[in-house]
Amino acid sequence: MGKVTGFLEQARLYPLYEAPENRIKHYKEFVHALSDADASKQGARCMDCGTPFCHNGCPINNIIPDFNDLVYNQDWAEALATLSLTNNFPEFTGRICPAPCEAACTLNINNDPVGIKSIEHAIIDKAWAHHWIKPQKAKKKTGRHVAVIGSGPAGLACAQQLARAGHAVTVYEKNSRIGGLLRYGIPDFKLEKWLIDRRMGQMQDEGVTFKTGVAVACGDFPVGVANGASTVVTVDELKQKYHAVVLAIGSETPRDLPVPGRQLNGVYYALEWLIPQNQTVAGDGDNPINAKGKHVVVIGGGDTGSDCVGTANRHGAASVTQFEVMPRPPEFENKGTDSVWPYWPMKMRTSTSHEEGGERDWSVSTQAFVGKNGQVEKLQCVRVEFKGGKMQEIAGSEFDVKADLVLLAMGFVHPAQNVLDAFGVERDARHNASATHVGEHAYRTNIDKVFVAGDVRRGQSLVVWAIKEGRQAAHYVDAALMGESNLPL
């Protein structure tokens, strides 16, 4: 695939970024897709490696060597056709996926991997620009009706596949706009939301109906007051109206930090800040939490924490500090005897948000939040180390850090339990919906006609895994309704 000697002749090419001092002044995307010539050079680096481990590294099993070769030869239309066989939303994954396929690239054993993500980004952007993306309408309707609860990537992928199979699909979303955490959890500077609206338009043309501001009625709120939704739909209504119901509600229960002072004003979960910020950018109201001129501390070193850093810089924070309780990873992966190739390596990852400003620190545990008059003013911290697999505090390492705003970005523990309770869905040991992903009854719950897909089943994960689960769940729903399915797994 690609040019036979391309990996020997051509270094990896990276997309161009707008300068940090300029991009922190706005919330628009700042990563520019590769030019046709640079994408061709990148595709040329794809080796004829015999066993393309990138296939297994990619959760949706994109046919990567083939579209790399097609881009190298500038056959963009066929590259799109190949990419679309496995991926419903390349414009999402091409922007926000961490690219485990690149970690699995054979060239990554002792060199820089092929820039697969940037090639995918270039393919789909060119396809939309040339109006190659068309609705794929079912040739025949089945007469079956399916409800999908949740409009994140798992719900959208499932809905699109089922609509293309001829089913009448209705997507219910509790928020006022479609997209789930694509819409509300990921800042616009990483994923502009018109991209979601554009796909939504295609799906509507394919027959998908979207209902926003509608939540599933659960036992802990009255009708009309459902997590901010304007209306509710009951479980009985869903079961009576639809032949199948797919729960794709994600995993939105955040991990807390129950230390002294947690109740102080100024201490928030990350999404309590990121969601209203995205709503502000969309023109849906002002974010009540303003970081301008404040000393911001982000607790948690993952992607959500990075999003908080980038947003704080755009607010004009006086300082931004990010803490991680785990040790600082090595700057580079060891590509020698300790390599974990083709699996995801543990190494330092610096995001574009980190490049925009702020301090990062590792092996730090927060002991307490301290403040006056109900407002947080500082954190009491201690350094930790891991011995025998257990975290231990280092004596004499205590320190304080000033903080006017603290954002807890330590991940998510499980989906909304009240929704699962409303349906009577059994849970596994991690409080996720219990359902296997293999076998004849894959993605089915213990409740008749009720399926699950995405983070609600597998726990907090990547956008690309959500798309995979949505596609697979659609196959098994289709098979349950029709006796067999031609939808790909």
CSV table of C-alpha atoms in Angstrom, one decimal:
chain,number,residue,atom,x,y,z
A,1,MET,CA,0.0,0.0,0.0
A,2,GLY,CA,1.2,3.5,-0.7
A,3,LYS,CA,4.6,3.9,-2.3
A,4,VAL,CA,6.8,0.9,-1.9
A,5,THR,CA,9.7,3.0,-0.6
A,6,GLY,CA,7.6,5.8,0.8
A,7,PHE,CA,8.2,5.1,4.5
A,8,LEU,CA,12.0,5.4,3.8
A,9,GLU,CA,11.8,8.6,1.9
A,10,GLN,CA,9.0,10.7,3.5
A,11,ALA,CA,8.9,11.9,7.1
A,12,ARG,CA,5.5,12.1,8.9
A,13,LEU,CA,3.6,15.3,8.1
A,14,TYR,CA,1.5,17.1,10.7
A,15,PRO,CA,-1.5,19.3,10.1
A,16,LEU,CA,-1.0,23.1,10.5
A,17,TYR,CA,-2.3,24.7,13.7
A,18,GLU,CA,-3.3,28.3,14.3
A,19,ALA,CA,-0.8,30.0,16.7
A,20,PRO,CA,-1.8,29.5,20.4
A,21,GLU,CA,-1.8,33.3,21.1
A,22,ASN,CA,-4.4,33.7,18.3
A,23,ARG,CA,-6.6,30.7,18.8
A,24,ILE,CA,-7.3,31.3,22.5
A,25,LYS,CA,-9.2,34.4,21.4
A,26,HIS,CA,-12.0,32.3,19.9
A,27,TYR,CA,-13.9,29.0,20.0
A,28,LYS,CA,-13.5,27.9,16.4
A,29,GLU,CA,-11.5,24.9,15.2
A,30,PHE,CA,-7.9,25.8,14.5
A,31,VAL,CA,-6.5,22.5,13.0
A,32,HIS,CA,-6.3,22.7,9.2
A,33,ALA,CA,-6.7,19.5,7.1
A,34,LEU,CA,-3.7,18.4,5.0
A,35,SER,CA,-3.4,19.7,1.5
A,36,ASP,CA,-4.0,17.1,-1.3
A,37,ALA,CA,-0.2,17.0,-1.9
A,38,ASP,CA,0.7,16.5,1.8
A,39,ALA,CA,-2.1,13.9,2.2
A,40,SER,CA,-0.6,12.0,-0.7
A,41,LYS,CA,2.8,12.1,0.8
A,42,GLN,CA,1.4,10.9,4.1
A,43,GLY,CA,-0.4,8.0,2.4
A,44,ALA,CA,2.8,7.1,0.6
A,45,ARG,CA,4.3,6.2,3.9
A,46,CYS,CA,1.9,3.3,4.4
A,47,MET,CA,3.9,0.1,4.2
A,48,ASP,CA,3.0,-3.2,2.5
A,49,CYS,CA,3.4,-4.7,5.9
A,50,GLY,CA,1.5,-7.9,5.3
A,51,THR,CA,-0.5,-7.9,8.5
A,52,PRO,CA,-2.0,-4.4,9.0
A,53,PHE,CA,-2.2,-4.1,12.7
A,54,CYS,CA,-3.9,-0.8,12.3
A,55,HIS,CA,-7.1,-2.8,11.5
A,56,ASN,CA,-7.2,-4.2,15.0
A,57,GLY,CA,-5.9,-1.0,16.6
A,58,CYS,CA,-9.0,0.8,15.1
A,59,PRO,CA,-12.1,-0.2,17.1
A,60,ILE,CA,-14.3,0.2,14.0
A,61,ASN,CA,-11.8,-1.7,11.8
A,62,ASN,CA,-11.3,1.0,9.2
A,63,ILE,CA,-9.8,-0.4,6.0
A,64,ILE,CA,-6.8,1.9,6.5
A,65,PRO,CA,-4.1,0.6,4.1
A,66,ASP,CA,-6.6,0.7,1.2
A,67,PHE,CA,-7.7,4.4,1.8
A,68,ASN,CA,-4.1,5.4,2.4
A,69,ASP,CA,-3.2,3.9,-1.0
A,70,LEU,CA,-6.1,5.6,-2.7
A,71,VAL,CA,-5.2,9.0,-1.2
A,72,TYR,CA,-1.6,8.5,-2.3
A,73,ASN,CA,-2.9,8.0,-5.8
A,74,GLN,CA,-5.3,10.9,-5.4
A,75,ASP,CA,-8.4,8.7,-5.9
A,76,TRP,CA,-10.4,10.6,-3.3
A,77,ALA,CA,-13.9,9.4,-4.3
A,78,GLU,CA,-12.9,5.8,-3.9
A,79,ALA,CA,-11.1,6.6,-0.6
A,80,LEU,CA,-14.4,8.0,0.7
A,81,ALA,CA,-16.2,4.9,-0.4
A,82,THR,CA,-13.7,2.7,1.5
A,83,LEU,CA,-13.8,4.9,4.6
A,84,SER,CA,-17.6,4.9,4.6
A,85,LEU,CA,-17.8,1.1,4.7
A,86,THR,CA,-16.9,1.1,8.4
A,87,ASN,CA,-17.3,4.6,9.7
A,88,ASN,CA,-20.5,6.6,9.8
A,89,PHE,CA,-18.9,9.8,11.0
A,90,PRO,CA,-15.3,10.3,9.9
A,91,GLU,CA,-15.6,14.1,10.5
A,92,PHE,CA,-15.9,13.3,14.2
A,93,THR,CA,-13.2,10.7,14.5
A,94,GLY,CA,-10.9,12.6,12.2
A,95,ARG,CA,-11.0,15.4,14.7
A,96,ILE,CA,-11.4,14.0,18.2
A,97,CYS,CA,-10.3,10.3,18.1
A,98,PRO,CA,-7.0,9.7,19.9
A,99,ALA,CA,-6.1,7.4,17.0
A,100,PRO,CA,-5.2,4.0,18.5
A,101,CYS,CA,-4.8,2.9,14.9
A,102,GLU,CA,-1.6,5.0,14.7
A,103,ALA,CA,-0.2,3.4,17.9
A,104,ALA,CA,-0.8,0.0,16.2
A,105,CYS,CA,0.8,1.1,12.9
A,106,THR,CA,3.7,-1.3,11.9
A,107,LEU,CA,5.8,1.7,11.1
A,108,ASN,CA,5.4,2.8,14.8
A,109,ILE,CA,7.7,-0.1,15.9
A,110,ASN,CA,10.8,2.1,15.2
A,111,ASN,CA,9.6,5.2,13.4
A,112,ASP,CA,6.8,7.8,13.4
A,113,PRO,CA,3.5,6.1,12.4
A,114,VAL,CA,1.5,7.0,9.4
A,115,GLY,CA,-0.7,10.0,10.1
A,116,ILE,CA,-3.9,8.0,9.6
A,117,LYS,CA,-6.1,10.4,11.5
A,118,SER,CA,-5.0,13.4,9.3
A,119,ILE,CA,-5.7,11.4,6.2
A,120,GLU,CA,-9.2,10.5,7.4
A,121,HIS,CA,-9.8,14.2,8.2
A,122,ALA,CA,-8.7,15.2,4.7
A,123,ILE,CA,-10.9,12.5,3.0
A,124,ILE,CA,-14.1,13.5,4.7
A,125,ASP,CA,-13.7,17.2,4.5
A,126,LYS,CA,-13.0,16.9,0.7
A,127,ALA,CA,-16.0,14.7,0.4
A,128,TRP,CA,-18.4,17.2,2.0
A,129,ALA,CA,-16.8,20.1,0.0
A,130,HIS,CA,-17.5,18.2,-3.3
A,131,HIS,CA,-21.0,17.2,-2.2
A,132,TRP,CA,-20.2,13.5,-2.4
A,133,ILE,CA,-22.0,12.7,0.8
A,134,LYS,CA,-25.6,11.8,-0.1
A,135,PRO,CA,-28.5,10.3,1.9
A,136,GLN,CA,-28.5,6.5,1.7
A,137,LYS,CA,-32.2,5.9,1.7
A,138,ALA,CA,-33.6,2.4,2.3
A,139,LYS,CA,-35.1,0.9,-0.9
A,140,LYS,CA,-37.9,-0.7,1.1
A,141,LYS,CA,-39.5,0.0,4.5
A,142,THR,CA,-39.9,-2.8,7.0
A,143,GLY,CA,-42.8,-1.4,8.9
A,144,ARG,CA,-40.8,-1.8,12.2
A,145,HIS,CA,-40.4,1.2,14.5
A,146,VAL,CA,-37.4,1.6,16.8
A,147,ALA,CA,-36.7,4.2,19.5
A,148,VAL,CA,-33.1,5.3,20.3
A,149,ILE,CA,-32.7,7.0,23.6
A,150,GLY,CA,-29.7,9.3,23.5
A,151,SER,CA,-28.1,11.1,20.6
A,152,GLY,CA,-24.4,10.7,21.2
A,153,PRO,CA,-22.2,8.9,18.7
A,154,ALA,CA,-23.5,5.5,19.7
A,155,GLY,CA,-27.1,6.5,19.4
A,156,LEU,CA,-26.5,8.3,16.1
A,157,ALA,CA,-24.6,5.5,14.5
A,158,CYS,CA,-27.3,3.0,15.6
A,159,ALA,CA,-30.1,5.2,14.3
A,160,GLN,CA,-28.5,5.7,11.0
A,161,GLN,CA,-27.8,2.0,10.4
A,162,LEU,CA,-31.3,1.0,11.3
A,163,ALA,CA,-32.8,3.7,9.1
A,164,ARG,CA,-30.7,2.5,6.2
A,165,ALA,CA,-32.1,-1.0,6.9
A,166,GLY,CA,-35.6,0.3,6.3
A,167,HIS,CA,-36.8,0.8,9.9
A,168,ALA,CA,-38.6,3.9,11.1
A,169,VAL,CA,-36.3,5.3,13.8
A,170,THR,CA,-37.0,8.0,16.3
A,171,VAL,CA,-34.1,9.5,18.4
A,172,TYR,CA,-35.0,11.0,21.8
A,173,GLU,CA,-32.6,13.5,23.4
A,174,LYS,CA,-33.2,15.1,26.8
A,175,ASN,CA,-31.2,18.3,25.8
A,176,SER,CA,-32.4,20.9,23.4
A,177,ARG,CA,-29.9,19.9,20.7
A,178,ILE,CA,-28.8,16.7,19.2
A,179,GLY,CA,-25.3,15.3,19.7
A,180,GLY,CA,-24.9,14.2,23.4
A,181,LEU,CA,-21.4,14.8,24.6
A,182,LEU,CA,-20.3,15.5,21.0
A,183,ARG,CA,-22.5,18.6,21.4
A,184,TYR,CA,-22.1,19.5,25.0
A,185,GLY,CA,-19.0,17.8,26.4
A,186,ILE,CA,-16.4,18.6,23.7
A,187,PRO,CA,-15.5,22.2,23.2
A,188,ASP,CA,-16.2,23.9,19.9
A,189,PHE,CA,-12.5,24.5,19.3
A,190,LYS,CA,-12.1,20.8,18.9
A,191,LEU,CA,-15.4,20.0,17.1
A,192,GLU,CA,-17.6,22.8,15.7
A,193,LYS,CA,-21.2,21.9,16.2
A,194,TRP,CA,-22.4,22.6,12.6
A,195,LEU,CA,-20.7,19.3,11.8
A,196,ILE,CA,-23.2,17.5,13.9
A,197,ASP,CA,-26.1,19.5,12.4
A,198,ARG,CA,-24.9,18.6,8.9
A,199,ARG,CA,-25.0,14.9,9.7
A,200,MET,CA,-28.3,15.3,11.4
A,201,GLY,CA,-29.7,16.7,8.1
A,202,GLN,CA,-28.4,13.7,6.2
A,203,MET,CA,-30.0,11.4,8.7
A,204,GLN,CA,-33.3,13.2,8.5
A,205,ASP,CA,-33.3,12.7,4.7
A,206,GLU,CA,-32.7,9.0,5.4
A,207,GLY,CA,-35.8,8.9,7.5
A,208,VAL,CA,-34.6,9.4,11.1
A,209,THR,CA,-36.9,11.5,13.3
A,210,PHE,CA,-35.3,13.6,16.1
A,211,LYS,CA,-37.2,14.6,19.2
A,212,THR,CA,-35.3,17.0,21.5
A,213,GLY,CA,-36.1,18.2,25.0
A,214,VAL,CA,-37.6,14.8,25.9
A,215,ALA,CA,-36.4,12.6,28.7
A,216,VAL,CA,-37.4,9.2,30.0
A,217,ALA,CA,-39.7,9.5,32.9
A,218,CYS,CA,-38.0,8.2,36.0
A,219,GLY,CA,-39.2,7.9,39.6
A,220,ASP,CA,-37.3,10.9,41.0
A,221,PHE,CA,-38.9,13.8,39.1
A,222,PRO,CA,-42.4,14.8,38.1
A,223,VAL,CA,-43.6,14.9,34.5
A,224,GLY,CA,-42.3,18.1,32.8
A,225,VAL,CA,-39.2,18.4,35.1
A,226,ALA,CA,-36.9,15.9,33.6
A,227,ASN,CA,-33.2,16.9,33.9
A,228,GLY,CA,-34.1,20.2,32.3
A,229,ALA,CA,-36.0,18.6,29.5
A,230,SER,CA,-39.4,20.1,28.5
A,231,THR,CA,-41.3,16.9,28.2
A,232,VAL,CA,-41.0,13.2,29.2
A,233,VAL,CA,-41.8,9.9,27.6
A,234,THR,CA,-42.6,7.0,29.8
A,235,VAL,CA,-41.2,3.5,29.5
A,236,ASP,CA,-44.7,2.1,28.9
A,237,GLU,CA,-45.2,4.5,26.1
A,238,LEU,CA,-41.9,3.5,24.5
A,239,LYS,CA,-42.7,-0.2,24.8
A,240,GLN,CA,-46.2,0.2,23.3
A,241,LYS,CA,-45.2,2.4,20.4
A,242,TYR,CA,-41.9,0.7,19.3
A,243,HIS,CA,-40.9,-2.8,18.3
A,244,ALA,CA,-37.4,-2.2,19.9
A,245,VAL,CA,-35.8,0.4,22.2
A,246,VAL,CA,-32.1,1.1,22.2
A,247,LEU,CA,-30.6,2.8,25.3
A,248,ALA,CA,-27.6,4.9,24.3
A,249,ILE,CA,-27.6,7.3,27.2
A,250,GLY,CA,-23.8,7.3,27.8
A,251,SER,CA,-22.0,7.3,31.1
A,252,GLU,CA,-22.5,10.8,32.6
A,253,THR,CA,-22.2,10.2,36.4
A,254,PRO,CA,-19.0,12.0,37.3
A,255,ARG,CA,-16.4,10.7,39.7
A,256,ASP,CA,-16.5,12.8,42.9
A,257,LEU,CA,-13.8,13.9,45.3
A,258,PRO,CA,-15.3,13.7,48.7
A,259,VAL,CA,-12.8,15.6,50.8
A,260,PRO,CA,-13.3,18.3,53.4
A,261,GLY,CA,-14.5,21.5,51.7
A,262,ARG,CA,-16.2,19.8,48.8
A,263,GLN,CA,-19.3,21.8,49.4
A,264,LEU,CA,-17.6,25.2,48.9
A,265,ASN,CA,-18.7,27.4,46.0
A,266,GLY,CA,-16.2,27.4,43.2
A,267,VAL,CA,-15.8,23.6,43.1
A,268,TYR,CA,-17.6,22.0,40.2
A,269,TYR,CA,-17.7,18.9,38.1
A,270,ALA,CA,-16.1,19.6,34.7
A,271,LEU,CA,-19.3,19.2,32.8
A,272,GLU,CA,-21.1,21.7,35.0
A,273,TRP,CA,-18.8,24.2,33.3
A,274,LEU,CA,-18.2,22.7,29.9
A,275,ILE,CA,-21.9,22.2,29.0
A,276,PRO,CA,-23.0,25.7,29.7
A,277,GLN,CA,-19.9,27.0,27.9
A,278,ASN,CA,-20.9,25.1,24.8
A,279,GLN,CA,-24.5,26.4,25.2
A,280,THR,CA,-23.1,29.9,25.4
A,281,VAL,CA,-21.1,29.4,22.1
A,282,ALA,CA,-24.3,28.1,20.5
A,283,GLY,CA,-26.2,31.2,21.6
A,284,ASP,CA,-28.3,29.3,24.2
A,285,GLY,CA,-27.5,31.5,27.2
A,286,ASP,CA,-24.5,32.7,29.3
A,287,ASN,CA,-22.2,30.4,31.2
A,288,PRO,CA,-22.8,31.3,34.9
A,289,ILE,CA,-19.3,30.2,35.8
A,290,ASN,CA,-16.7,32.6,34.6
A,291,ALA,CA,-13.0,31.9,34.9
A,292,LYS,CA,-11.7,35.3,33.8
A,293,GLY,CA,-9.0,36.6,36.2
A,294,LYS,CA,-9.3,33.5,38.4
A,295,HIS,CA,-6.8,30.9,39.5
A,296,VAL,CA,-8.2,27.7,38.0
A,297,VAL,CA,-7.2,24.2,39.2
A,298,VAL,CA,-8.2,21.2,37.1
A,299,ILE,CA,-8.1,17.9,38.9
A,300,GLY,CA,-7.7,15.0,36.4
A,301,GLY,CA,-5.2,14.5,33.6
A,302,GLY,CA,-7.4,13.1,30.8
A,303,ASP,CA,-9.1,14.6,27.8
A,304,THR,CA,-11.9,16.2,29.8
A,305,GLY,CA,-9.2,17.9,32.0
A,306,SER,CA,-7.5,19.1,28.9
A,307,ASP,CA,-10.7,20.6,27.6
A,308,CYS,CA,-11.1,22.5,30.9
A,309,VAL,CA,-7.6,23.9,30.4
A,310,GLY,CA,-8.3,25.1,26.9
A,311,THR,CA,-11.6,26.6,27.9
A,312,ALA,CA,-10.0,28.3,31.0
A,313,ASN,CA,-7.4,29.9,28.8
A,314,ARG,CA,-10.1,31.2,26.5
A,315,HIS,CA,-11.9,32.7,29.5
A,316,GLY,CA,-8.8,34.6,30.4
A,317,ALA,CA,-7.9,32.8,33.6
A,318,ALA,CA,-5.2,34.4,35.8
A,319,SER,CA,-3.5,30.9,36.0
A,320,VAL,CA,-4.4,27.4,35.1
A,321,THR,CA,-3.0,24.3,37.0
A,322,GLN,CA,-3.8,20.7,36.2
A,323,PHE,CA,-3.1,17.9,38.7
A,324,GLU,CA,-3.0,14.2,38.1
A,325,VAL,CA,-2.7,11.7,40.9
A,326,MET,CA,-0.8,9.1,38.8
A,327,PRO,CA,2.9,9.4,38.2
A,328,ARG,CA,4.3,11.5,35.3
A,329,PRO,CA,4.6,9.1,32.3
A,330,PRO,CA,7.8,8.9,30.3
A,331,GLU,CA,8.3,11.5,27.6
A,332,PHE,CA,8.5,8.9,24.8
A,333,GLU,CA,7.5,5.3,24.6
A,334,ASN,CA,10.3,2.8,24.8
A,335,LYS,CA,10.3,1.3,21.3
A,336,GLY,CA,12.9,-1.3,22.4
A,337,THR,CA,12.3,-4.4,24.5
A,338,ASP,CA,9.7,-2.7,26.7
A,339,SER,CA,7.5,-1.7,23.9
A,340,VAL,CA,3.8,-2.6,24.1
A,341,TRP,CA,3.2,-2.3,20.4
A,342,PRO,CA,0.7,-2.7,18.8
A,343,TYR,CA,-1.2,-1.7,22.0
A,344,TRP,CA,-1.8,1.8,23.3
A,345,PRO,CA,1.5,3.0,24.9
A,346,MET,CA,1.9,4.9,28.2
A,347,LYS,CA,3.8,8.1,27.4
A,348,MET,CA,3.5,11.8,27.9
A,349,ARG,CA,0.7,13.3,25.8
A,350,THR,CA,0.6,17.1,25.5
A,351,SER,CA,-2.6,18.4,23.9
A,352,THR,CA,-3.1,21.6,22.0
A,353,SER,CA,-4.8,23.0,25.1
A,354,HIS,CA,-1.7,22.4,27.1
A,355,GLU,CA,0.3,24.2,24.5
A,356,GLU,CA,-1.9,27.3,25.1
A,357,GLY,CA,-0.7,27.8,28.6
A,358,GLY,CA,-0.9,26.4,32.2
A,359,GLU,CA,1.1,24.2,34.6
A,360,ARG,CA,0.8,20.5,34.9
A,361,ASP,CA,1.8,18.4,37.9
A,362,TRP,CA,1.7,14.7,38.6
A,363,SER,CA,1.6,12.4,41.7
A,364,VAL,CA,-0.6,15.0,43.5
A,365,SER,CA,-3.5,14.1,45.8
A,366,THR,CA,-5.9,16.8,47.0
A,367,GLN,CA,-6.6,16.5,50.7
A,368,ALA,CA,-9.0,19.3,51.2
A,369,PHE,CA,-10.6,22.4,49.8
A,370,VAL,CA,-10.2,25.5,52.0
A,371,GLY,CA,-12.1,28.8,51.8
A,372,LYS,CA,-13.8,31.7,53.5
A,373,ASN,CA,-17.5,32.8,53.5
A,374,GLY,CA,-18.4,29.6,51.5
A,375,GLN,CA,-16.0,30.3,48.6
A,376,VAL,CA,-13.0,28.1,47.8
A,377,GLU,CA,-9.6,29.9,48.1
A,378,LYS,CA,-7.0,27.1,48.0
A,379,LEU,CA,-6.3,23.4,47.9
A,380,GLN,CA,-4.4,21.5,50.4
A,381,CYS,CA,-2.4,18.8,48.6
A,382,VAL,CA,0.2,16.1,49.2
A,383,ARG,CA,2.6,14.3,46.9
A,384,VAL,CA,2.1,10.5,46.6
A,385,GLU,CA,3.9,7.5,45.3
A,386,PHE,CA,2.9,4.0,44.4
A,387,LYS,CA,4.5,1.1,46.3
A,388,GLY,CA,3.3,-2.5,45.8
A,389,GLY,CA,0.4,-1.3,43.8
A,390,LYS,CA,-0.9,1.0,46.5
A,391,MET,CA,-0.8,4.8,46.7
A,392,GLN,CA,1.0,6.2,49.7
A,393,GLU,CA,1.5,9.8,50.8
A,394,ILE,CA,5.0,11.1,51.0
A,395,ALA,CA,5.7,12.5,54.4
A,396,GLY,CA,6.6,16.2,54.5
A,397,SER,CA,5.4,16.8,50.9
A,398,GLU,CA,2.3,18.8,51.8
A,399,PHE,CA,1.7,22.1,49.9
A,400,ASP,CA,-1.1,24.5,49.2
A,401,VAL,CA,-2.2,26.0,45.9
A,402,LYS,CA,-4.3,29.0,45.3
A,403,ALA,CA,-7.7,28.3,43.6
A,404,ASP,CA,-10.7,30.5,42.9
A,405,LEU,CA,-12.2,27.8,40.6
A,406,VAL,CA,-11.7,24.1,40.8
A,407,LEU,CA,-12.9,21.7,38.1
A,408,LEU,CA,-13.2,18.0,38.8
A,409,ALA,CA,-12.3,16.1,35.6
A,410,MET,CA,-11.6,12.6,37.0
A,411,GLY,CA,-13.8,10.6,34.6
A,412,PHE,CA,-17.2,9.1,34.8
A,413,VAL,CA,-18.2,6.1,36.9
A,414,HIS,CA,-21.5,4.8,35.4
A,415,PRO,CA,-24.6,5.7,33.4
A,416,ALA,CA,-27.7,7.3,35.0
A,417,GLN,CA,-29.0,4.6,37.3
A,418,ASN,CA,-32.5,6.1,37.4
A,419,VAL,CA,-33.0,5.5,33.6
A,420,LEU,CA,-31.9,1.9,34.0
A,421,ASP,CA,-34.1,1.5,37.0
A,422,ALA,CA,-37.1,2.8,35.0
A,423,PHE,CA,-36.6,0.1,32.4
A,424,GLY,CA,-35.7,-2.6,34.9
A,425,VAL,CA,-32.4,-3.2,33.2
A,426,GLU,CA,-29.9,-5.3,35.2
A,427,ARG,CA,-26.5,-3.9,35.9
A,428,ASP,CA,-23.0,-5.4,36.0
A,429,ALA,CA,-20.5,-5.0,38.8
A,430,ARG,CA,-19.6,-1.5,37.6
A,431,HIS,CA,-23.2,-0.4,37.5
A,432,ASN,CA,-23.3,-0.4,33.7
A,433,ALA,CA,-26.2,-2.0,31.8
A,434,SER,CA,-25.6,-5.7,31.6
A,435,ALA,CA,-25.4,-7.0,28.1
A,436,THR,CA,-22.9,-9.0,26.1
A,437,HIS,CA,-21.4,-7.8,22.8
A,438,VAL,CA,-21.1,-11.2,21.2
A,439,GLY,CA,-23.4,-14.0,20.4
A,440,GLU,CA,-26.9,-14.3,19.2
A,441,HIS,CA,-28.3,-12.1,21.9
A,442,ALA,CA,-25.6,-9.4,21.8
A,443,TYR,CA,-26.6,-5.9,23.1
A,444,ARG,CA,-29.9,-7.3,24.5
A,445,THR,CA,-30.8,-6.6,28.1
A,446,ASN,CA,-32.8,-8.7,30.4
A,447,ILE,CA,-35.9,-6.7,29.4
A,448,ASP,CA,-37.8,-7.8,26.2
A,449,LYS,CA,-37.2,-5.4,23.2
A,450,VAL,CA,-34.7,-3.3,25.1
A,451,PHE,CA,-31.1,-3.1,23.8
A,452,VAL,CA,-28.1,-1.0,24.9
A,453,ALA,CA,-25.1,0.4,23.1
A,454,GLY,CA,-22.1,2.6,23.9
A,455,ASP,CA,-20.8,3.9,27.2
A,456,VAL,CA,-24.0,2.8,29.0
A,457,ARG,CA,-22.9,-0.8,28.3
A,458,ARG,CA,-19.1,-0.7,28.2
A,459,GLY,CA,-18.4,2.2,30.5
A,460,GLN,CA,-16.6,5.5,29.7
A,461,SER,CA,-14.7,5.1,26.4
A,462,LEU,CA,-13.8,6.7,23.1
A,463,VAL,CA,-16.0,8.1,20.4
A,464,VAL,CA,-14.8,5.5,18.0
A,465,TRP,CA,-15.9,2.7,20.4
A,466,ALA,CA,-19.3,4.4,20.7
A,467,ILE,CA,-19.7,4.3,16.9
A,468,LYS,CA,-18.6,0.7,16.8
A,469,GLU,CA,-21.1,-0.3,19.5
A,470,GLY,CA,-23.9,1.7,17.8
A,471,ARG,CA,-23.3,-0.1,14.5
A,472,GLN,CA,-23.1,-3.5,16.1
A,473,ALA,CA,-26.3,-2.9,18.2
A,474,ALA,CA,-28.1,-1.9,15.0
A,475,HIS,CA,-27.1,-5.3,13.4
A,476,TYR,CA,-28.6,-7.2,16.3
A,477,VAL,CA,-31.7,-5.1,16.6
A,478,ASP,CA,-32.3,-5.6,12.8
A,479,ALA,CA,-31.7,-9.3,13.2
A,480,ALA,CA,-34.2,-9.5,16.1
A,481,LEU,CA,-36.8,-7.7,14.2
A,482,MET,CA,-36.4,-9.4,10.8
A,483,GLY,CA,-34.9,-12.8,11.6
A,484,GLU,CA,-31.6,-11.9,9.9
A,485,SER,CA,-29.6,-8.8,9.1
A,486,ASN,CA,-27.3,-7.6,6.3
A,487,LEU,CA,-26.0,-4.7,8.3
A,488,PRO,CA,-22.3,-5.0,8.9
A,489,LEU,CA,-20.9,-5.8,12.4
